[in-house]
mmCIF file of C-alpha atoms in Angstrom:
data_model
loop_
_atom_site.group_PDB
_atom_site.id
_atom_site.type_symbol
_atom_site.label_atom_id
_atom_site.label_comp_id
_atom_site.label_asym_id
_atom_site.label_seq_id
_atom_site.Cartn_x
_atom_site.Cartn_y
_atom_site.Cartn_z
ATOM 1 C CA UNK Z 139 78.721 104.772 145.587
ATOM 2 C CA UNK Z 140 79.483 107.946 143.440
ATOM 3 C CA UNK Z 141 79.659 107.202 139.537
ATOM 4 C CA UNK Z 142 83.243 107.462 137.738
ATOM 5 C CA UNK Z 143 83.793 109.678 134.982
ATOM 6 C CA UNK Z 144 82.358 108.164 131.716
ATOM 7 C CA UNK Z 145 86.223 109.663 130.055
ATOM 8 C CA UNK Z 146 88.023 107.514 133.074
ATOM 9 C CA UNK Z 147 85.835 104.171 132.502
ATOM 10 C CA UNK Z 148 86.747 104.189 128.903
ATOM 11 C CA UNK Z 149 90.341 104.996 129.690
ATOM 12 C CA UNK Z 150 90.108 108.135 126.867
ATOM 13 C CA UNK Z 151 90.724 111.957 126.625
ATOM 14 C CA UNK Z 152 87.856 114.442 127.207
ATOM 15 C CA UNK Z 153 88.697 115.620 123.405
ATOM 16 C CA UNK Z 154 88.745 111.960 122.287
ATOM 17 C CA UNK Z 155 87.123 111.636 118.951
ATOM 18 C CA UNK Z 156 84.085 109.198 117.921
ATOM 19 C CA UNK Z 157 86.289 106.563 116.504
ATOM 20 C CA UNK Z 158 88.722 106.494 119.501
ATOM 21 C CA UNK Z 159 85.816 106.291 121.653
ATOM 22 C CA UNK Z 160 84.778 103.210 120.035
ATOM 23 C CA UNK Z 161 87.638 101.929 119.527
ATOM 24 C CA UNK Z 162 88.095 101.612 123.692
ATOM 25 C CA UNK Z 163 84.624 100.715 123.945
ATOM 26 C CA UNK Z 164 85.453 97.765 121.731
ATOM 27 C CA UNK Z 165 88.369 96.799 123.383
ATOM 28 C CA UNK Z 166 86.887 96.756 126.906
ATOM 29 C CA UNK Z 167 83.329 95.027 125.831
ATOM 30 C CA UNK Z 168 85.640 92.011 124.930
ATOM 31 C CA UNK Z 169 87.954 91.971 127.613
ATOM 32 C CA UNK Z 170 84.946 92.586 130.935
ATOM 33 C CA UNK Z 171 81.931 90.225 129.038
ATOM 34 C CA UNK Z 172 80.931 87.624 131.711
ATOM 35 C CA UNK Z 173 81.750 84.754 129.290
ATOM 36 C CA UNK Z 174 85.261 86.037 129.174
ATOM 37 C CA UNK Z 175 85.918 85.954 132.609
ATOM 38 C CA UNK Z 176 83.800 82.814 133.562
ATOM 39 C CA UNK Z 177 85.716 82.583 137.117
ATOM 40 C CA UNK Z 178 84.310 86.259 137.879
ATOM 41 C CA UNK Z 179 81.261 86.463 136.035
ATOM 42 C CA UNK Z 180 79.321 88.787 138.701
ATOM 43 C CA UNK Z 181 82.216 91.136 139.113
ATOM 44 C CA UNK Z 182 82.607 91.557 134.761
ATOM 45 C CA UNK Z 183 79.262 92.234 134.649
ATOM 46 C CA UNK Z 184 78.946 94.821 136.720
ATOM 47 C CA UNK Z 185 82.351 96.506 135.182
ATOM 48 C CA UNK Z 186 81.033 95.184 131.674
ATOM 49 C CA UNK Z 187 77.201 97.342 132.678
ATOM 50 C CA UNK Z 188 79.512 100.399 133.590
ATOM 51 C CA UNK Z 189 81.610 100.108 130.498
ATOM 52 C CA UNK Z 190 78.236 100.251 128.302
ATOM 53 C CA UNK Z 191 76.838 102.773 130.328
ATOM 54 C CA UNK Z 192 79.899 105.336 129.813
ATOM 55 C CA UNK Z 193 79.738 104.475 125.946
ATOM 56 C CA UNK Z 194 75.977 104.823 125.784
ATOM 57 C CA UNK Z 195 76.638 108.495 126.907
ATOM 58 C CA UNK Z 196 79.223 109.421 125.241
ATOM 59 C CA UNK Z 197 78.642 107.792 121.444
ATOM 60 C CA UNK Z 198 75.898 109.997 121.148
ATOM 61 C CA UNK Z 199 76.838 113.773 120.698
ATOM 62 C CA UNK Z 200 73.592 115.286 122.254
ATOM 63 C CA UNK Z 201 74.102 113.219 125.815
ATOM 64 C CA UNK Z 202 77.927 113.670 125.481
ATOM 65 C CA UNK Z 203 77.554 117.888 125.226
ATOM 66 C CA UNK Z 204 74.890 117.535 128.627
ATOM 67 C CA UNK Z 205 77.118 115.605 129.930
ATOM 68 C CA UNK Z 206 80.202 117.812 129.768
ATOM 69 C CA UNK Z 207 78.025 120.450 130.932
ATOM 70 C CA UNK Z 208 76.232 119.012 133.968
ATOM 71 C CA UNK Z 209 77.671 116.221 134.684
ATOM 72 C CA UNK Z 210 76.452 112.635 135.339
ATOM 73 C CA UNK Z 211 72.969 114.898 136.088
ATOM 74 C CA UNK Z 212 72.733 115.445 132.809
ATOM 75 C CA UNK Z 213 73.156 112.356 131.302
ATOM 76 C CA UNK Z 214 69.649 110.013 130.013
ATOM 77 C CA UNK Z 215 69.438 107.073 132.150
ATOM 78 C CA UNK Z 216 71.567 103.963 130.311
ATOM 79 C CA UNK Z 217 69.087 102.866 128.198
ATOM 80 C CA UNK Z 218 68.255 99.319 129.705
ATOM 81 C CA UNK Z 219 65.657 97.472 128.162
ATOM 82 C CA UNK Z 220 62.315 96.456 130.877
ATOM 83 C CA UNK Z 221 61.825 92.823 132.081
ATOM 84 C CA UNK Z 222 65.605 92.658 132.795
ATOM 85 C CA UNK Z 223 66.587 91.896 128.644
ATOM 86 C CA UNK Z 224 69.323 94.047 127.137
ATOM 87 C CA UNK Z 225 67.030 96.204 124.559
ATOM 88 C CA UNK Z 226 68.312 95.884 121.073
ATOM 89 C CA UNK Z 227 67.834 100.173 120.421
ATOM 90 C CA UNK Z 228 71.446 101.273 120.152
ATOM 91 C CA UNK Z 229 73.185 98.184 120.446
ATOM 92 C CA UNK Z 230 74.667 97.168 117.249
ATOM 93 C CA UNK Z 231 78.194 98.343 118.198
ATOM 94 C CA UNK Z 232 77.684 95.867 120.916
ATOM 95 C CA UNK Z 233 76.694 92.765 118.831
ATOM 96 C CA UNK Z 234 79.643 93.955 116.219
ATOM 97 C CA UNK Z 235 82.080 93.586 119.232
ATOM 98 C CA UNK Z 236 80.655 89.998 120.389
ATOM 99 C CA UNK Z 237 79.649 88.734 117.184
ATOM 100 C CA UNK Z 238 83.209 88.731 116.093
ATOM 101 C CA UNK Z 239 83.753 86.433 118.570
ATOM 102 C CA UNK Z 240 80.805 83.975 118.625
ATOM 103 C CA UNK Z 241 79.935 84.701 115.122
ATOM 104 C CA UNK Z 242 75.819 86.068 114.763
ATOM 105 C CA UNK Z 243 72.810 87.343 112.345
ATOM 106 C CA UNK Z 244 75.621 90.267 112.130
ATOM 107 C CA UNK Z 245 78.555 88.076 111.256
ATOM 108 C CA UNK Z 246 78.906 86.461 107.725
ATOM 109 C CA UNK Z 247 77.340 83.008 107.237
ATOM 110 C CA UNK Z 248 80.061 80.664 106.541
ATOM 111 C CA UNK Z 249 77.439 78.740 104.230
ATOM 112 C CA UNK Z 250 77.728 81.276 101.430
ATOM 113 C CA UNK Z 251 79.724 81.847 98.941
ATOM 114 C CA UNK Z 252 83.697 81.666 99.643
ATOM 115 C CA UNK Z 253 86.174 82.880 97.101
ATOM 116 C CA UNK Z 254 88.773 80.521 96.805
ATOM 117 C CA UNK Z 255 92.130 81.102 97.846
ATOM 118 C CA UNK Z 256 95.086 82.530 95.676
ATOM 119 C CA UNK Z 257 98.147 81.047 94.834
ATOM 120 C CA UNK Z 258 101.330 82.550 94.294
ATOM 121 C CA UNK Z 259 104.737 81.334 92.605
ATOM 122 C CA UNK Z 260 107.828 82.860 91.271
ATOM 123 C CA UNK Z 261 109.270 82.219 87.210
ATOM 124 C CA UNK Z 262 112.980 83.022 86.521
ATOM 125 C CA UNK Z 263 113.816 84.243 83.051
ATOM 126 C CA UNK Z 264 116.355 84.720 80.690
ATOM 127 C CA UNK Z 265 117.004 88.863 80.252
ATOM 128 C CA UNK Z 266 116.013 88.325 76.322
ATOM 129 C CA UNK Z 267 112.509 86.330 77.902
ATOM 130 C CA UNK Z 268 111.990 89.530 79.564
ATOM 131 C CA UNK Z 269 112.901 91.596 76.986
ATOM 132 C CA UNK Z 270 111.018 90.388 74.269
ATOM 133 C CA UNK Z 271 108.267 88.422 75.917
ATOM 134 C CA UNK Z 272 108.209 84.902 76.260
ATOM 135 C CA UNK Z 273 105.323 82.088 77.102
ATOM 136 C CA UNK Z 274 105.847 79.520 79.909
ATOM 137 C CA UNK Z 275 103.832 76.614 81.136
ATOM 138 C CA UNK Z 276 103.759 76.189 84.656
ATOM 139 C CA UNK Z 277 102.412 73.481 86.914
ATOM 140 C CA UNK Z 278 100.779 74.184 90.084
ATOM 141 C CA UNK Z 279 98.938 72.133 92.646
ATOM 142 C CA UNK Z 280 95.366 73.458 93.286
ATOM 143 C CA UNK Z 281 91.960 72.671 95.058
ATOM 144 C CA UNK Z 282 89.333 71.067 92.697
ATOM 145 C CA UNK Z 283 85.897 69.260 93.184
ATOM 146 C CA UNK Z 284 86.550 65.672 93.295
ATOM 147 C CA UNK Z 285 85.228 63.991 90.298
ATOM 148 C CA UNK Z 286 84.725 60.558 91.988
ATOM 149 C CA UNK Z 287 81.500 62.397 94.229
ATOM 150 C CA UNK Z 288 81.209 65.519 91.925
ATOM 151 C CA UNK Z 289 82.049 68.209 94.831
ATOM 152 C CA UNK Z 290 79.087 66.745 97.699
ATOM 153 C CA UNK Z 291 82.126 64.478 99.373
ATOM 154 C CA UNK Z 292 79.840 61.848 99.854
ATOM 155 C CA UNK Z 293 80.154 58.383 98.739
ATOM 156 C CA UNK Z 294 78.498 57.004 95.642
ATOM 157 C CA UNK Z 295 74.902 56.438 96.072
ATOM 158 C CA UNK Z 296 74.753 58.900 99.199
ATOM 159 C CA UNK Z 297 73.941 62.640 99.592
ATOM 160 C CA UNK Z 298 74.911 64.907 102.732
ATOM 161 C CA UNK Z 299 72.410 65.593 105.567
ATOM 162 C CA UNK Z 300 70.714 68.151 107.000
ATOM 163 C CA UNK Z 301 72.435 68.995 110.162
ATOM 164 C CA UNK Z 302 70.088 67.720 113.267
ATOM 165 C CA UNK Z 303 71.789 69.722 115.890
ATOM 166 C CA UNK Z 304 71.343 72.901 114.317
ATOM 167 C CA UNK Z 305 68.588 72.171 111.692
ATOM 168 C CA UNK Z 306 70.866 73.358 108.558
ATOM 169 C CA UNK Z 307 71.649 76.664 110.096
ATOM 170 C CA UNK Z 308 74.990 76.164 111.101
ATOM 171 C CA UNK Z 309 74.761 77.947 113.988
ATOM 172 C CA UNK Z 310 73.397 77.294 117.412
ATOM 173 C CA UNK Z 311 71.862 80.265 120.292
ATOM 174 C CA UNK Z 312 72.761 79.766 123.632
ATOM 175 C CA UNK Z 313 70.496 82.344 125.656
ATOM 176 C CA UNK Z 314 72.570 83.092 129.382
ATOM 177 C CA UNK Z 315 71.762 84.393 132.280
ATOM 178 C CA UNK Z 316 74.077 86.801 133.694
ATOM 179 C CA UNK Z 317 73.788 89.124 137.017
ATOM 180 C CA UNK Z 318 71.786 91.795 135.268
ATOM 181 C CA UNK Z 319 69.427 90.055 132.498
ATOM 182 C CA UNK Z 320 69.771 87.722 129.714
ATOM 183 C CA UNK Z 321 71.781 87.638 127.018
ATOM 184 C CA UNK Z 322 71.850 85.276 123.674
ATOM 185 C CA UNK Z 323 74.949 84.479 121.542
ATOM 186 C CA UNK Z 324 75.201 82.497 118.049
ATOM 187 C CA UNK Z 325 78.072 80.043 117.730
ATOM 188 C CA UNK Z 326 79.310 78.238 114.745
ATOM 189 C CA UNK Z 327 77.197 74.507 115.456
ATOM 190 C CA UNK Z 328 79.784 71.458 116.638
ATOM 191 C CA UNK Z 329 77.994 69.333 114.761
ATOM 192 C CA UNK Z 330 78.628 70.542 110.865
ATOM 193 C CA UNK Z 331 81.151 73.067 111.771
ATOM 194 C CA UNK Z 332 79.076 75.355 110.056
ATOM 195 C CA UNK Z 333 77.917 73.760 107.136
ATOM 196 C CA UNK Z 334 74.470 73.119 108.117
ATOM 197 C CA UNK Z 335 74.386 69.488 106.459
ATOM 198 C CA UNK Z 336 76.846 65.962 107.803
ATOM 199 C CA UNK Z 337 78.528 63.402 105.509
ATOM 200 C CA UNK Z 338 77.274 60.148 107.801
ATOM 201 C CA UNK Z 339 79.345 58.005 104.774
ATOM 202 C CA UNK Z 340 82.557 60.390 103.371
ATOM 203 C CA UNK Z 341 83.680 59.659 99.592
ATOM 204 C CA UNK Z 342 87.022 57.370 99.971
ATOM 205 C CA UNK Z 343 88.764 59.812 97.527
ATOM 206 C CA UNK Z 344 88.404 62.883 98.907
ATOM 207 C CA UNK Z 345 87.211 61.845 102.968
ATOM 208 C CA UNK Z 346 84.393 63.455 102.707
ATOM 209 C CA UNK Z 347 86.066 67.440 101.752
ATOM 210 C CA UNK Z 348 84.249 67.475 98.499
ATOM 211 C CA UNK Z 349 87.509 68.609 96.817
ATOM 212 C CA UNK Z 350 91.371 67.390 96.287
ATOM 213 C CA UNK Z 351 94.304 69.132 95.368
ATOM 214 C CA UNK Z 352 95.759 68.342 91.960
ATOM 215 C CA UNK Z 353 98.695 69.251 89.749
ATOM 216 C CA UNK Z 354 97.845 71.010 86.720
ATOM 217 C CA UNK Z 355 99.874 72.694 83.973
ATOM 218 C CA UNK Z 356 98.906 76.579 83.335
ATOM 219 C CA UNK Z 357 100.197 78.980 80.312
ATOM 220 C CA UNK Z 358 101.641 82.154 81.161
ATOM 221 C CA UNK Z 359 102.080 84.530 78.723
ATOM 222 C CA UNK Z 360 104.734 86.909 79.858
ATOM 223 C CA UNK Z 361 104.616 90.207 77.802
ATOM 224 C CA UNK Z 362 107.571 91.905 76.164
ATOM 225 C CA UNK Z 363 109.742 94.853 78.579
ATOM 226 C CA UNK Z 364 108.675 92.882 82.481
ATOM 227 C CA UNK Z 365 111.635 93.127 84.688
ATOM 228 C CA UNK Z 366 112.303 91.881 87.956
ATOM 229 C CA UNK Z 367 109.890 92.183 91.234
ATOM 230 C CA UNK Z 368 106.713 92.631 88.410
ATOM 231 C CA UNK Z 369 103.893 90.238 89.321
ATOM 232 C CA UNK Z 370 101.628 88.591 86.861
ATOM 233 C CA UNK Z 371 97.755 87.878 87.881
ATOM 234 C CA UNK Z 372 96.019 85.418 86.188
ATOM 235 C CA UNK Z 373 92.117 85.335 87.118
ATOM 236 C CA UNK Z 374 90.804 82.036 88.289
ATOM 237 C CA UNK Z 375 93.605 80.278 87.964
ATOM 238 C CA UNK Z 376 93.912 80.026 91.973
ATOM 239 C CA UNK Z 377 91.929 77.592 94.182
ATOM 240 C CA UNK Z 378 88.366 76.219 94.381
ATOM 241 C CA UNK Z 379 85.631 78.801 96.096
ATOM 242 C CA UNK Z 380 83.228 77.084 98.492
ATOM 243 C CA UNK Z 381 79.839 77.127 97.907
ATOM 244 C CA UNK Z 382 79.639 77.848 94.373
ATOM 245 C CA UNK Z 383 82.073 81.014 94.994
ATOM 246 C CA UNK Z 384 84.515 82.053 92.630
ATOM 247 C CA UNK Z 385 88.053 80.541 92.334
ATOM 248 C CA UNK Z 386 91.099 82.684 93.777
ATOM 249 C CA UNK Z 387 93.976 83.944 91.259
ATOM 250 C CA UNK Z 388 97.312 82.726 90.452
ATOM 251 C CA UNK Z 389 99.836 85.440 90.980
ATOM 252 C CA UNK Z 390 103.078 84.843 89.473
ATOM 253 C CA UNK Z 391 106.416 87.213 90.851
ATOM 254 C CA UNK Z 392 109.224 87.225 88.422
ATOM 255 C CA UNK Z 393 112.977 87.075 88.975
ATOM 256 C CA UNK Z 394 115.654 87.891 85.512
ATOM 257 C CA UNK Z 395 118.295 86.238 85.466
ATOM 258 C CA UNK Z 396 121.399 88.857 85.504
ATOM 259 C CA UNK Z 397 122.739 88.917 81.898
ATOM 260 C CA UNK Z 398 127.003 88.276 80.977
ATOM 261 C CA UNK Z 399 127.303 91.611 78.899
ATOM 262 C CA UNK Z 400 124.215 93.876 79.544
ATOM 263 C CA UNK Z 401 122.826 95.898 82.363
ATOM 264 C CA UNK Z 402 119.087 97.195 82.497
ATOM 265 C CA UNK Z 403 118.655 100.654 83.580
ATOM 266 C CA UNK Z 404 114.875 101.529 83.319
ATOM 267 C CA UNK Z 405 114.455 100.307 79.129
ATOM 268 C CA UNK Z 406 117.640 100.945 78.249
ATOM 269 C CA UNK Z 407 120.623 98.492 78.099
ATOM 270 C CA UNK Z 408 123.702 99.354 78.792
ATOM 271 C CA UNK Z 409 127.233 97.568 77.754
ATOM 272 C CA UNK Z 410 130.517 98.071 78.206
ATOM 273 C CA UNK Z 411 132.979 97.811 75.203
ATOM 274 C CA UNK Z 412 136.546 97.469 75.551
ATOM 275 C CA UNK Z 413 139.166 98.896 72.617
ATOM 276 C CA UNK Z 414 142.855 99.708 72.875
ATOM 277 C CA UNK Z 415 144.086 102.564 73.119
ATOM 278 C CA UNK Z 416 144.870 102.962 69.414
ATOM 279 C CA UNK Z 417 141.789 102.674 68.182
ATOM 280 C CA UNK Z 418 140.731 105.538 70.790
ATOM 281 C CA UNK Z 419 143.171 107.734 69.481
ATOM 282 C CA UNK Z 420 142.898 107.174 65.553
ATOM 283 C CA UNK Z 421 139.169 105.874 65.436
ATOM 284 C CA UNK Z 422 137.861 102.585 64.123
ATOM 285 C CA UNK Z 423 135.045 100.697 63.456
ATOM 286 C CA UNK Z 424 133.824 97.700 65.640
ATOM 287 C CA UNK Z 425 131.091 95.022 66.216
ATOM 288 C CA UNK Z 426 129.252 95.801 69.294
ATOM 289 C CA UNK Z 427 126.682 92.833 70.344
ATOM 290 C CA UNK Z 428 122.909 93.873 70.656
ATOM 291 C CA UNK Z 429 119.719 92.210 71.932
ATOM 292 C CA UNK Z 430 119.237 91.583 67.957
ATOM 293 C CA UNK Z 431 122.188 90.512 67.339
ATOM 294 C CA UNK Z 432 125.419 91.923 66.370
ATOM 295 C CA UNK Z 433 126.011 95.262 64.381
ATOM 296 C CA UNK Z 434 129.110 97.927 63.702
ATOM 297 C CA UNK Z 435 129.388 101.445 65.522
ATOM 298 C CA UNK Z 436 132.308 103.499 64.489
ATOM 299 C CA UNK Z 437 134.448 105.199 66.750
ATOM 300 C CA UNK Z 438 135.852 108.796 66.179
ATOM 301 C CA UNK Z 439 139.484 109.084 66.106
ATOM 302 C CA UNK Z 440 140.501 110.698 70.034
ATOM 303 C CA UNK Z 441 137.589 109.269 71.627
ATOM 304 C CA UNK Z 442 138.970 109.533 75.533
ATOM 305 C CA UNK Z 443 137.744 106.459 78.113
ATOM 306 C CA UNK Z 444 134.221 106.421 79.364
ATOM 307 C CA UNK Z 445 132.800 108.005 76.266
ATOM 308 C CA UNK Z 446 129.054 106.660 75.731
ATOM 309 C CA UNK Z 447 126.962 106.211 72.350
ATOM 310 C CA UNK Z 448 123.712 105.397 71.824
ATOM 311 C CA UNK Z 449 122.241 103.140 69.265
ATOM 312 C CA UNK Z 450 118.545 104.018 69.085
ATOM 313 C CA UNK Z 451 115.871 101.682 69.264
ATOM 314 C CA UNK Z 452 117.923 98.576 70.577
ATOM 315 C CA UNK Z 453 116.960 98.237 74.197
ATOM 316 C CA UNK Z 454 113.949 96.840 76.104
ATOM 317 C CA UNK Z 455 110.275 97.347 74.219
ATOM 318 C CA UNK Z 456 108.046 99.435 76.664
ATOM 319 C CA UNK Z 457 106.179 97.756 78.906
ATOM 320 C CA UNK Z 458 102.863 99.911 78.394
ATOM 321 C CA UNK Z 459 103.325 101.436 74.876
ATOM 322 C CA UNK Z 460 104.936 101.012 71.455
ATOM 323 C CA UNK Z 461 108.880 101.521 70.808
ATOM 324 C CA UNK Z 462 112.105 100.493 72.734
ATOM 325 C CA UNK Z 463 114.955 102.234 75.062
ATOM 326 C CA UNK Z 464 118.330 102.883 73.691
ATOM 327 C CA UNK Z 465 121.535 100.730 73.789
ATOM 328 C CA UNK Z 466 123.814 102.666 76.040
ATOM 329 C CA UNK Z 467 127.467 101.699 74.851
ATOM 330 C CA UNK Z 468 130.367 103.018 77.087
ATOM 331 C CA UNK Z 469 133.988 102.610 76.178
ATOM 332 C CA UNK Z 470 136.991 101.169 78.129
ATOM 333 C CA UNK Z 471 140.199 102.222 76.905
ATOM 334 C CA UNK Z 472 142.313 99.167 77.994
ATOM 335 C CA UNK Z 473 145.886 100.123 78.629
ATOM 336 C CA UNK Z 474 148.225 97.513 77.958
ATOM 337 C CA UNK Z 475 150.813 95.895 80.843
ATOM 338 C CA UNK Z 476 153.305 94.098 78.923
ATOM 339 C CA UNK Z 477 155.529 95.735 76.044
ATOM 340 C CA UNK Z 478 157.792 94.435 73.966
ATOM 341 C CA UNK Z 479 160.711 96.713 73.826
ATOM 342 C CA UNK Z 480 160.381 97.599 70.480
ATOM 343 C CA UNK Z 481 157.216 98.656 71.273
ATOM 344 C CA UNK Z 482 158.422 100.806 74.174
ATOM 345 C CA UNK Z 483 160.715 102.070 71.779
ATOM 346 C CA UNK Z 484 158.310 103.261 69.584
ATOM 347 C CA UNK Z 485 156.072 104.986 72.252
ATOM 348 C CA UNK Z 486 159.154 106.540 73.558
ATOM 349 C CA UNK Z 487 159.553 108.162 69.758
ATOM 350 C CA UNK Z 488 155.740 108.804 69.403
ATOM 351 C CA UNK Z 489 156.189 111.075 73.186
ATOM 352 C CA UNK Z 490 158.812 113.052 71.896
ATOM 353 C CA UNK Z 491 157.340 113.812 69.038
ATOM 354 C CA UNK Z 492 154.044 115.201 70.763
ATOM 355 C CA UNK Z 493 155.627 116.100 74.101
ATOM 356 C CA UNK Z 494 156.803 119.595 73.359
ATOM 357 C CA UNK Z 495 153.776 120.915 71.481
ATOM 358 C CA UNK Z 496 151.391 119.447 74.703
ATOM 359 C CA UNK Z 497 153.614 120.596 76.911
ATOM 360 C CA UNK Z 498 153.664 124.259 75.716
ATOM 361 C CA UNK Z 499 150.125 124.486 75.022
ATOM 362 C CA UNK Z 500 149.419 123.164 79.247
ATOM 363 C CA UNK Z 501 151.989 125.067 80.352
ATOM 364 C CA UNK Z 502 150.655 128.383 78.749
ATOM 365 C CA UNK Z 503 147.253 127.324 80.139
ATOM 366 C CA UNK Z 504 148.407 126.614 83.810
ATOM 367 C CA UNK Z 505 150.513 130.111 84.296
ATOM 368 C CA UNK Z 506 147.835 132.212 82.169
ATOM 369 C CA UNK Z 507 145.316 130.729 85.318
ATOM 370 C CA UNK Z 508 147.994 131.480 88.048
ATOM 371 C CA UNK Z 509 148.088 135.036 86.637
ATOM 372 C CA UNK Z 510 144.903 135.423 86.962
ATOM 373 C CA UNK Z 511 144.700 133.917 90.421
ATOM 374 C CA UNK Z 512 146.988 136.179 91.933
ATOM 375 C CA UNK Z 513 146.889 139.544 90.096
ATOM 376 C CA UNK Z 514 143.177 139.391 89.580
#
């Protein structure tokens, strides 16, 4: 029966690069092995030895090049070990893709060390917390050793096992035969899931993990200018590691509570003062509330709605450096809705005595531009 083209049995482009190429290799390795498909073992195997064979060839850029050349003619045979054994030359992309599943000398022994996992939690604050800085104790519930059986989980008076099923490994070989040699796999052992050592008599007060979860308070030191969505990582403040590994982190998201008067926009606060109109018009001088407290800004006389000031060196402290944003102040002119009629009156009295001057000065500006408009 005439070979298939190496491209077609890997399911890839003749231009495929090296990394797609192993990529499909990868994927089909898992999906044709003979202990995947124990119901069709002889029929995987044979797809499973064609599968190898195509990758064999074209994973290695000398026999790819003959190959596009000449053909399957040109191609080195597969590269199957004698005495019927896979040979180990060239197959560690192989082991990578099997090992993954039943773990291997190529996989990473679950007996060393394990970081321990990290924990995460969110603080609200105040805007002035974030502003200025605050420090908050938290409490958290973490993975410890267990004091009662310092960490071995056995009981008092007892000390774990060595494993007998796998000898303190951890890991068992099974050596199979399938329909074109042998082939041995590591798994994780049963036995000590593992561990490579058995509790026969667990500690009562942590059943034999060698570690409980307690609640413990932790500082948090919050510096001055955070703002909402920053996240704060304290080191080893997380769970236990296994194995004498290192503990994971605590990382801490924080949320600021939106603030009655002020607005953040990058390190600058802004605030919205009201006056009346009067004050717009003739100027004044008024209390405007800060992060430090109160303090007086004085408005020019004919200051017109949605003017802004700045008071310098009243917003948020930087973050990363020395100094602080601005205070952004913008003014509402607030236009009264109910008048006496003496005070209608005396509006009426202050238009007239303004409405003619306005009016000429407007008017001479609005035909001087239609002039110009038209007679260009």
């Amino acid at each position: 029966m005439a070979k298939r083209d190496y491209y077609e049995v890997l399911g890839v482009s003749r231009d495929a690069t090296e990394a797609e190429i192993k990529k499909a290799y990868r994927r089909l390795a898992r999906q044709y092995h003979p202990d995947m498909n124990p119901d069709r073992k002889e029929e995987a195997a044979e797809k499973f030895k064609e599968i190898h064979e195509a990758y064999e060839v074209l994973s290695d850029p000398e026999k790819r090049a003959r190959y596009d050349r000449f053909g399957h003619a040109g191609a080195e045979s597969p590269g199957f070990g004698a005495g019927g054994d896979f040979g180990f030359g060239g197959f560690g992309d192989l082991f990578d893709v099997l090992f993954e599943n039943f773990g291997g000398p190529f996989a990473r022994e679950r007996r060393g060390p394990q970081r321990g996992a990290d924990l995460q939690m969110e603080i609200e604050l105040s805007f002035e917390e974030a502003a200025f800085g605050v420090e908050r104790e938290v409490k958290i519930n973490r993975w410890e050793d267990c004091e009662e059986c310092g960490g071995t989980g056995a009981a008092a008076g007892t000390k774990p096992a060595t494993c007998p099923a796998c000898g303190g490994t951890g890991q068992i070989r099974v050596t199979q035969a399938i329909a074109f040699g042998r082939f041995q796999t590591i798994r994780t052992c049963d036995r000590c899931h593992g561990e490579g050592r058995v509790i026969e008599k667990p500690c009562g007060a942590c059943q034999g993990r060698g570690k409980v979860r307690r609640p413990r308070k932790v500082k948090i030191r919050v510096p001055a200018g955070i703002d909402t969505g920053s996240v704060l990582r304290l080191a080893g403040e997380g769970d236990l590691g296994a194995h004498g590994g290192p503990p994971g982190d605590l990382f801490v998201s924080v949320r600021v509570r939106p603030h009655k008067i002020f607005r953040r926009e990058g390190d600058n606060v802004v605030c919205e003062i009201p006056i009346s109109f009067v004050q717009a018009a003739l100027g004044d001088e008024i209390e405007v509330p800060t992060l430090d407290g109160k303090t007086t800004l004085k408005i020019p006389e004919g200051t017109q709605p949605g003017a802004v000031f700045h008071l310098r060196g009243r917003g948020i402290p930087h973050l990363r450096g020395y100094g602080r944003g601005d205070q952004v102040v913008r003014i509402k002119v607030v236009i009264p809705t109910r008048l006496t009629e003496r005070q209608k009156e005396l509006l009426r009295q202050f238009e007239e005595t303004t409405r003619a001057e306005q009016y000429q000065t407007r008017g001479k500006g609005f035909f001087e531009k239609m002039k110009d408009a038209f007679m260009g």
